[in-house]
Coordinates of C-alpha atoms in Angstrom, one line a residue:
M43 CA 16.5 -5.8 30.8
T44 CA 19.4 -3.3 30.5
A45 CA 19.9 -4.0 26.8
V46 CA 16.2 -3.3 26.1
S47 CA 16.4 -0.1 28.1
D48 CA 19.5 1.1 26.3
T49 CA 18.3 0.3 22.7
R50 CA 14.7 1.4 22.9
P51 CA 15.4 5.2 22.9
A52 CA 17.7 4.8 19.9
A53 CA 15.0 2.8 18.1
D54 CA 12.3 5.4 19.0
A55 CA 14.7 8.2 17.7
T56 CA 15.2 6.3 14.4
L57 CA 11.4 5.9 13.9
A58 CA 10.9 9.6 14.7
G59 CA 13.5 10.6 12.3
V60 CA 12.1 8.5 9.5
L61 CA 8.6 9.8 10.1
A62 CA 9.9 13.4 10.1
T63 CA 11.5 12.7 6.7
A64 CA 8.2 11.2 5.4
D65 CA 6.4 14.3 6.6
R66 CA 8.8 16.5 4.7
V67 CA 8.5 14.4 1.5
A68 CA 4.7 14.5 1.8
D69 CA 4.8 18.3 2.1
E70 CA 6.8 18.4 -1.1
L71 CA 4.5 16.0 -2.9
R72 CA 1.4 17.9 -1.8
S73 CA 2.6 21.2 -3.3
T74 CA 2.5 19.7 -6.8
A75 CA 0.0 16.9 -6.4
A76 CA -2.9 18.5 -8.3
R77 CA -0.6 19.5 -11.3
R78 CA 1.0 16.0 -11.5
D79 CA -2.4 14.4 -11.2
R80 CA -3.6 16.3 -14.2
A81 CA -0.4 15.5 -16.2
N82 CA -0.9 11.7 -15.6
G83 CA 2.8 11.0 -16.2
S84 CA 5.3 8.5 -15.0
P85 CA 6.2 8.5 -11.3
R86 CA 9.9 8.1 -11.9
D87 CA 10.8 11.5 -10.3
E88 CA 8.6 10.7 -7.3
I89 CA 10.3 7.4 -6.8
E90 CA 13.7 9.1 -7.0
L91 CA 12.5 11.5 -4.3
L92 CA 11.7 8.5 -2.0
R93 CA 15.1 7.0 -2.8
E94 CA 17.0 10.2 -2.2
N95 CA 15.3 10.5 1.2
D96 CA 16.2 6.9 2.2
L97 CA 12.6 5.8 2.5
L98 CA 12.8 2.7 0.3
Q99 CA 15.1 0.7 2.7
V100 CA 13.6 1.6 6.1
Q101 CA 12.6 -2.1 6.9
E102 CA 16.1 -3.5 6.3
P103 CA 18.4 -4.0 9.3
A104 CA 20.7 -1.2 10.3
E105 CA 23.7 -3.3 9.8
Y106 CA 22.8 -3.6 6.2
G107 CA 22.2 0.1 5.8
G108 CA 18.5 0.3 6.5
S109 CA 16.6 1.8 9.4
G110 CA 15.5 -1.4 11.1
L111 CA 11.8 -0.6 11.2
D112 CA 9.2 -3.4 11.4
Y113 CA 6.3 -3.6 9.0
A114 CA 3.8 -1.8 11.2
Q115 CA 6.2 1.1 11.5
A116 CA 6.9 1.2 7.8
S117 CA 3.1 1.3 7.3
Q118 CA 3.2 4.6 9.2
V119 CA 5.5 6.0 6.6
T120 CA 2.9 4.9 3.9
R121 CA 0.3 6.8 5.9
R122 CA 2.4 10.0 6.1
I123 CA 3.2 9.9 2.4
A124 CA -0.6 9.5 1.6
R125 CA -1.3 12.8 3.3
G126 CA 0.6 14.4 0.5
D127 CA -0.1 12.1 -2.5
T128 CA -2.1 8.9 -2.5
S129 CA -0.6 7.6 -5.7
I130 CA 2.9 7.7 -4.3
A131 CA 1.7 6.2 -1.0
H132 CA 0.2 3.4 -3.1
L133 CA 3.6 2.8 -4.7
I134 CA 5.6 2.8 -1.4
G135 CA 3.0 0.8 0.4
Y136 CA 3.2 -1.9 -2.2
H137 CA 7.0 -1.7 -2.2
Y138 CA 7.1 -2.3 1.6
A139 CA 4.8 -5.3 1.3
Q140 CA 6.7 -6.8 -1.7
T141 CA 10.0 -6.6 0.0
R142 CA 8.7 -8.8 2.8
I143 CA 7.5 -11.6 0.6
A144 CA 10.9 -13.3 0.5
S145 CA 10.8 -13.6 4.3
L146 CA 7.5 -15.5 4.0
F147 CA 8.1 -17.7 1.0
G148 CA 11.8 -17.6 0.2
T149 CA 14.7 -19.5 1.8
P150 CA 16.6 -17.7 4.6
E151 CA 19.4 -17.2 2.2
Q152 CA 17.2 -15.6 -0.4
A153 CA 15.6 -13.3 2.2
A154 CA 18.9 -12.2 3.6
A155 CA 20.4 -11.6 0.1
L156 CA 17.5 -9.5 -1.0
S157 CA 17.5 -7.6 2.2
R158 CA 21.1 -6.7 1.8
R159 CA 20.6 -5.6 -1.8
N160 CA 17.5 -3.5 -0.8
A161 CA 19.5 -1.7 1.8
A162 CA 22.7 -1.2 -0.2
E163 CA 21.2 -0.3 -3.5
K164 CA 17.9 1.4 -2.4
L165 CA 15.9 -0.7 -4.8
F166 CA 12.3 0.2 -5.7
W167 CA 10.0 -2.8 -6.0
G168 CA 7.2 -3.0 -8.5
G169 CA 4.8 -5.9 -8.7
I170 CA 2.9 -8.1 -11.1
Q171 CA 0.7 -9.8 -8.5
N172 CA -2.9 -9.0 -9.1
P173 CA -4.4 -12.5 -9.8
R174 CA -7.5 -11.1 -11.5
G175 CA -7.6 -9.7 -15.1
G176 CA -5.8 -11.0 -18.1
T177 CA -4.4 -14.6 -18.4
D178 CA -2.4 -16.3 -15.7
L179 CA 1.3 -16.0 -15.8
V180 CA 2.5 -19.6 -16.4
L181 CA 6.0 -21.0 -15.8
T182 CA 7.1 -23.9 -17.9
P183 CA 10.4 -25.8 -17.7
D184 CA 13.1 -24.8 -20.2
G185 CA 16.4 -26.5 -19.9
D186 CA 18.0 -25.7 -16.6
G187 CA 15.5 -22.8 -16.0
F188 CA 11.9 -21.8 -17.0
R189 CA 10.0 -19.6 -19.4
L190 CA 7.2 -17.2 -18.3
N191 CA 4.2 -16.4 -20.4
G192 CA 0.9 -14.6 -19.9
R193 CA -0.7 -11.2 -19.4
R194 CA -2.0 -9.2 -16.5
T195 CA -4.3 -6.2 -16.7
F196 CA -2.9 -4.4 -13.7
A197 CA 0.7 -4.2 -12.4
S198 CA 1.5 -1.3 -10.1
G199 CA 5.0 0.1 -10.3
A200 CA 6.0 -2.6 -12.8
S201 CA 7.6 -0.5 -15.5
T202 CA 9.4 1.7 -13.0
G203 CA 10.6 -1.0 -10.7
D204 CA 14.2 -2.0 -10.1
Q205 CA 13.0 -5.4 -8.8
L206 CA 9.7 -7.1 -9.6
S207 CA 7.7 -9.3 -7.3
V208 CA 5.6 -11.6 -9.5
T209 CA 3.0 -14.4 -8.8
A210 CA 2.8 -17.2 -11.4
S211 CA 1.6 -20.7 -11.7
L212 CA 3.8 -23.8 -12.1
D213 CA 2.2 -27.2 -12.5
G214 CA -1.1 -25.6 -11.5
G215 CA 0.3 -24.2 -8.2
L216 CA 1.3 -20.8 -6.9
V217 CA 4.9 -19.6 -7.0
F218 CA 6.5 -16.2 -6.2
L219 CA 9.2 -14.8 -8.3
S220 CA 11.7 -12.0 -7.5
L221 CA 13.2 -10.5 -10.7
D222 CA 15.9 -8.0 -11.2
V223 CA 14.7 -5.7 -14.0
R224 CA 17.2 -2.9 -13.9
G225 CA 18.2 -2.2 -17.5
G226 CA 15.1 -4.0 -18.8
R227 CA 14.1 -7.6 -19.1
Q228 CA 13.6 -9.5 -22.3
G229 CA 10.1 -10.8 -22.8
F230 CA 8.3 -8.1 -20.7
T231 CA 6.2 -5.6 -22.5
F232 CA 4.6 -2.8 -20.3
L233 CA 1.5 -1.5 -22.0
N234 CA 1.4 2.0 -20.4
D235 CA -2.4 1.9 -20.7
W236 CA -3.3 3.1 -17.2
D237 CA -5.6 6.1 -17.6
N238 CA -8.1 5.8 -14.8
I239 CA -9.9 8.6 -12.8
G240 CA -7.7 8.2 -9.8
Q241 CA -4.3 6.8 -8.6
R242 CA -3.0 8.2 -11.9
L243 CA 0.7 8.2 -10.9
T244 CA 0.9 4.5 -9.8
D245 CA 2.2 3.1 -13.1
S246 CA -0.6 0.5 -12.9
G247 CA -0.9 -0.5 -16.5
G248 CA -1.0 -3.9 -18.0
V249 CA 1.9 -6.1 -18.9
H250 CA 2.4 -8.8 -21.5
V251 CA 5.1 -11.5 -20.8
Q252 CA 6.3 -13.7 -23.7
D253 CA 9.0 -16.3 -23.3
A254 CA 10.8 -14.5 -20.5
R255 CA 13.7 -16.5 -19.2
I256 CA 13.4 -17.2 -15.5
E257 CA 16.3 -18.8 -13.5
R258 CA 15.8 -21.2 -10.7
D259 CA 17.2 -18.9 -8.1
E260 CA 14.7 -16.3 -9.1
I261 CA 11.8 -18.5 -7.7
L262 CA 11.3 -18.0 -4.0
G263 CA 11.7 -21.2 -1.9
R264 CA 13.1 -24.6 -2.6
E265 CA 12.2 -27.1 -5.2
P266 CA 9.6 -28.2 -6.2
Y267 CA 8.8 -24.4 -5.5
V268 CA 5.0 -24.8 -5.7
I269 CA 3.2 -23.6 -2.6
G270 CA 0.7 -26.4 -1.9
A271 CA -0.8 -25.7 1.5
P272 CA 0.8 -22.5 2.8
T273 CA 1.4 -22.2 6.5
P274 CA -0.6 -19.7 8.6
Y275 CA 2.6 -17.6 8.7
Q276 CA 3.0 -17.6 5.0
T277 CA -0.7 -16.6 4.5
L278 CA 0.1 -13.3 6.3
V279 CA 1.1 -12.1 2.9
T280 CA -2.5 -10.9 2.3
P281 CA -2.8 -8.9 5.5
H282 CA 0.5 -7.3 4.6
W283 CA -1.2 -6.0 1.4
Q284 CA -4.4 -5.0 3.2
L285 CA -2.6 -3.1 5.9
A286 CA -0.8 -1.1 3.2
F287 CA -4.3 -0.2 1.8
V288 CA -5.6 0.7 5.3
N289 CA -2.8 3.2 5.8
F290 CA -3.0 5.0 2.5
Y291 CA -6.7 5.2 2.8
I292 CA -6.6 6.8 6.3
G293 CA -3.5 8.9 5.3
T294 CA -5.5 10.3 2.4
A295 CA -8.4 11.1 4.6
Q296 CA -6.1 12.9 7.0
G297 CA -4.4 14.9 4.3
A298 CA -7.6 15.8 2.5
L299 CA -9.2 17.1 5.7
A300 CA -6.1 19.1 6.6
E301 CA -6.0 20.7 3.1
A302 CA -9.7 21.5 3.4
L303 CA -9.3 23.1 6.8
D304 CA -6.3 25.2 5.6
W305 CA -8.3 26.4 2.6
T306 CA -11.4 27.2 4.6
R307 CA -9.4 29.3 7.1
S308 CA -7.9 31.3 4.3
Y309 CA -10.6 31.6 1.6
A310 CA -14.1 30.3 2.6
S311 CA -17.0 32.6 3.3
P312 CA -19.7 32.1 5.9
W313 CA -23.2 31.6 4.6
E314 CA -25.4 34.7 4.6
S315 CA -27.8 33.4 7.3
S316 CA -25.1 32.1 9.6
E317 CA -24.9 35.5 11.4
V318 CA -21.1 35.1 11.7
A319 CA -18.2 37.0 10.1
R320 CA -15.9 34.1 9.3
A321 CA -16.5 30.7 7.7
S322 CA -14.5 29.1 10.6
D323 CA -17.3 30.3 13.0
D324 CA -20.2 29.0 10.8
P325 CA -22.0 26.5 13.1
Y326 CA -22.7 24.0 10.3
I327 CA -19.1 24.1 9.1
L328 CA -18.0 23.5 12.7
A329 CA -20.4 20.5 13.1
T330 CA -19.2 19.0 9.8
V331 CA -15.6 19.4 10.8
G332 CA -16.2 17.8 14.2
E333 CA -18.0 14.9 12.6
L334 CA -15.4 14.2 10.0
A335 CA -12.4 14.7 12.3
S336 CA -13.9 12.3 14.9
Q337 CA -14.4 9.7 12.2
V338 CA -10.8 10.1 10.9
R339 CA -9.4 9.9 14.5
A340 CA -11.4 6.7 15.2
A341 CA -10.3 5.1 11.9
A342 CA -6.7 6.0 12.5
L343 CA -6.7 4.4 16.0
L344 CA -8.3 1.2 14.5
S345 CA -5.6 1.3 11.8
D346 CA -2.9 1.5 14.5
R347 CA -4.5 -1.5 16.3
A348 CA -4.4 -3.4 13.0
G349 CA -0.7 -2.7 12.5
E350 CA 0.0 -3.9 16.0
A351 CA -2.0 -7.1 15.5
L352 CA -0.2 -8.0 12.3
Q353 CA 3.2 -7.2 13.7
K354 CA 2.4 -9.5 16.7
A355 CA 1.6 -12.3 14.3
I356 CA 4.8 -11.6 12.3
R357 CA 6.9 -11.8 15.5
I358 CA 5.4 -15.2 16.3
G359 CA 6.8 -16.5 13.0
A360 CA 6.6 -20.0 11.7
S361 CA 4.8 -21.3 14.8
L362 CA 1.8 -19.1 14.1
T363 CA -1.5 -20.9 14.5
E364 CA -4.6 -20.7 12.3
E365 CA -6.4 -18.9 15.1
E366 CA -3.6 -16.4 15.6
R367 CA -3.5 -15.7 11.9
A368 CA -7.3 -15.2 11.8
E369 CA -7.1 -12.7 14.7
A370 CA -4.5 -10.7 13.0
A371 CA -6.2 -10.8 9.6
V372 CA -9.6 -9.8 11.1
A373 CA -8.0 -6.9 12.9
V374 CA -6.7 -5.6 9.6
Y375 CA -10.0 -6.3 7.8
E376 CA -11.9 -4.3 10.4
A377 CA -9.6 -1.4 9.7
K378 CA -9.9 -1.9 6.0
Y379 CA -13.7 -1.7 6.2
L380 CA -13.7 1.5 8.4
T381 CA -11.0 3.3 6.5
T382 CA -12.8 2.7 3.2
K383 CA -16.0 4.1 4.5
V384 CA -14.5 7.0 6.4
G385 CA -12.0 7.9 3.6
L386 CA -14.7 8.0 1.0
D387 CA -17.1 10.0 3.3
V388 CA -14.4 12.6 4.2
A389 CA -13.1 13.0 0.6
G390 CA -16.7 13.4 -0.7
R391 CA -17.8 15.9 1.9
L392 CA -14.8 18.3 1.9
F393 CA -16.7 20.8 -0.2
E394 CA -19.4 21.1 2.4
I395 CA -16.7 22.7 4.5
Q396 CA -14.9 24.7 1.8
G397 CA -17.8 25.9 -0.4
A398 CA -18.3 26.1 -4.1
R399 CA -15.2 28.0 -5.0
A400 CA -13.1 25.1 -3.8
T401 CA -14.3 23.1 -6.8
T402 CA -12.1 25.1 -9.1
S403 CA -10.1 22.5 -11.1
A404 CA -6.8 24.2 -10.4
Y405 CA -7.0 23.2 -6.7
G406 CA -7.5 19.6 -7.5
F407 CA -9.4 18.8 -4.3
D408 CA -11.5 16.2 -6.1
R409 CA -8.4 14.0 -6.5
H410 CA -8.8 12.7 -3.0
W411 CA -12.1 11.2 -3.7
R412 CA -11.1 10.0 -7.2
N413 CA -8.0 8.3 -5.7
L414 CA -9.9 6.6 -2.9
R415 CA -12.8 5.6 -5.1
T416 CA -10.4 4.0 -7.7
H417 CA -8.4 2.0 -5.2
T418 CA -11.2 0.9 -2.8
L419 CA -12.6 -1.1 -5.7
H420 CA -9.5 -3.3 -5.6
D421 CA -11.5 -5.8 -3.7
P422 CA -15.1 -5.2 -2.5
V423 CA -15.1 -4.0 1.0
V424 CA -18.4 -5.6 1.7
Y425 CA -16.6 -9.0 1.6
K426 CA -14.2 -7.7 4.3
A427 CA -17.2 -6.9 6.4
R428 CA -18.6 -10.4 5.8
E429 CA -15.2 -12.0 6.7
V430 CA -15.2 -10.0 10.0
G431 CA -18.8 -11.0 10.7
D432 CA -18.2 -14.7 10.0
W433 CA -15.2 -14.7 12.4
I434 CA -17.1 -12.9 15.2
L435 CA -20.3 -14.9 14.9
N436 CA -19.2 -18.3 13.7
R437 CA -15.4 -18.3 14.4
R438 CA -14.9 -19.2 10.7
A439 CA -11.5 -17.8 9.7
P440 CA -11.0 -16.0 6.4
E441 CA -10.0 -18.6 3.8
F442 CA -6.6 -17.8 2.4
S443 CA -6.3 -16.2 -1.1
L444 CA -4.3 -13.3 -2.3
Y445 CA -7.4 -11.2 -1.4
R446 CA -8.0 -12.5 2.2

């Protein structure tokens, strides 16, 4: 009991310090977010900002040079960054999820080695993991290693990553690769064709892979490598991704509402028939603010519950049961459903608080809705509602895929 008592305040202080840093970085990102969104450039400078502020290695043990945060705590960092810039929260949220894949699918030696490197070298992880779009990435034997070929339509952070987390097929089964791409990687062509209405700084363009050499130790796990029937613990990989989404959705809603309130206090005008002198006293503005703020608060609390549920399942480890996995996944999917709905509603109704002048393009307030609308189409949220309903009504657990 004494050890827990002695270490808990230090752990709390570490988390508080990391979150304070994330808030400061979010403020810096917010100040230029509209301009950078319009420029639609590479996020290399933003990734360096995360690196310089020691936010990339927060999940690694303190003895390796990290902050020792768990995944739920790291997701709070994602949420804080989203208050300033949803695109960069997307990148860091994916990064946090990708750095945990080795602990699910790799050998203990692989997971420990990657953790040490992440902490010591502050690596940024991109990914080529979206299984939809393009052709599958296929591994074929080649001497004492393999060759990788195929194409993916979406690959967030891939061309800017130091390390790539890649899903591929081998003999018809799923494998995970972890590739060092610093200095480039022969056979990988990044198409730089991401030009969507939102999430414009996520480096999410397509990638073409042709005869890329893959060494055996770059495949997570032991031979024969192929993941036949993953354990319930391994299938937590998908709730990891979905919790990242949850947190940058709710963080975006929080940041968007805060920006709208600041602008309204400074610049908005009351309506002529409101019979008040300030917009901040307009009864309809007050009602709208109350409604949206209540929704955001409720969604944030459900998001916190989702993080706690997933972290509880992670702590159980390899002995996790199917039912325990389902409970954790459903908690995350409940939050995914609500944060999607609330985020889009808040981002779409900000102008009801601010008024017509806030639609001036220089402010860029529309980016919040564009960002959320773009990413919330990643996987249809109605299927998340269905999975929650099927578990509650029929006790049928979500069937594992990289989407559920």
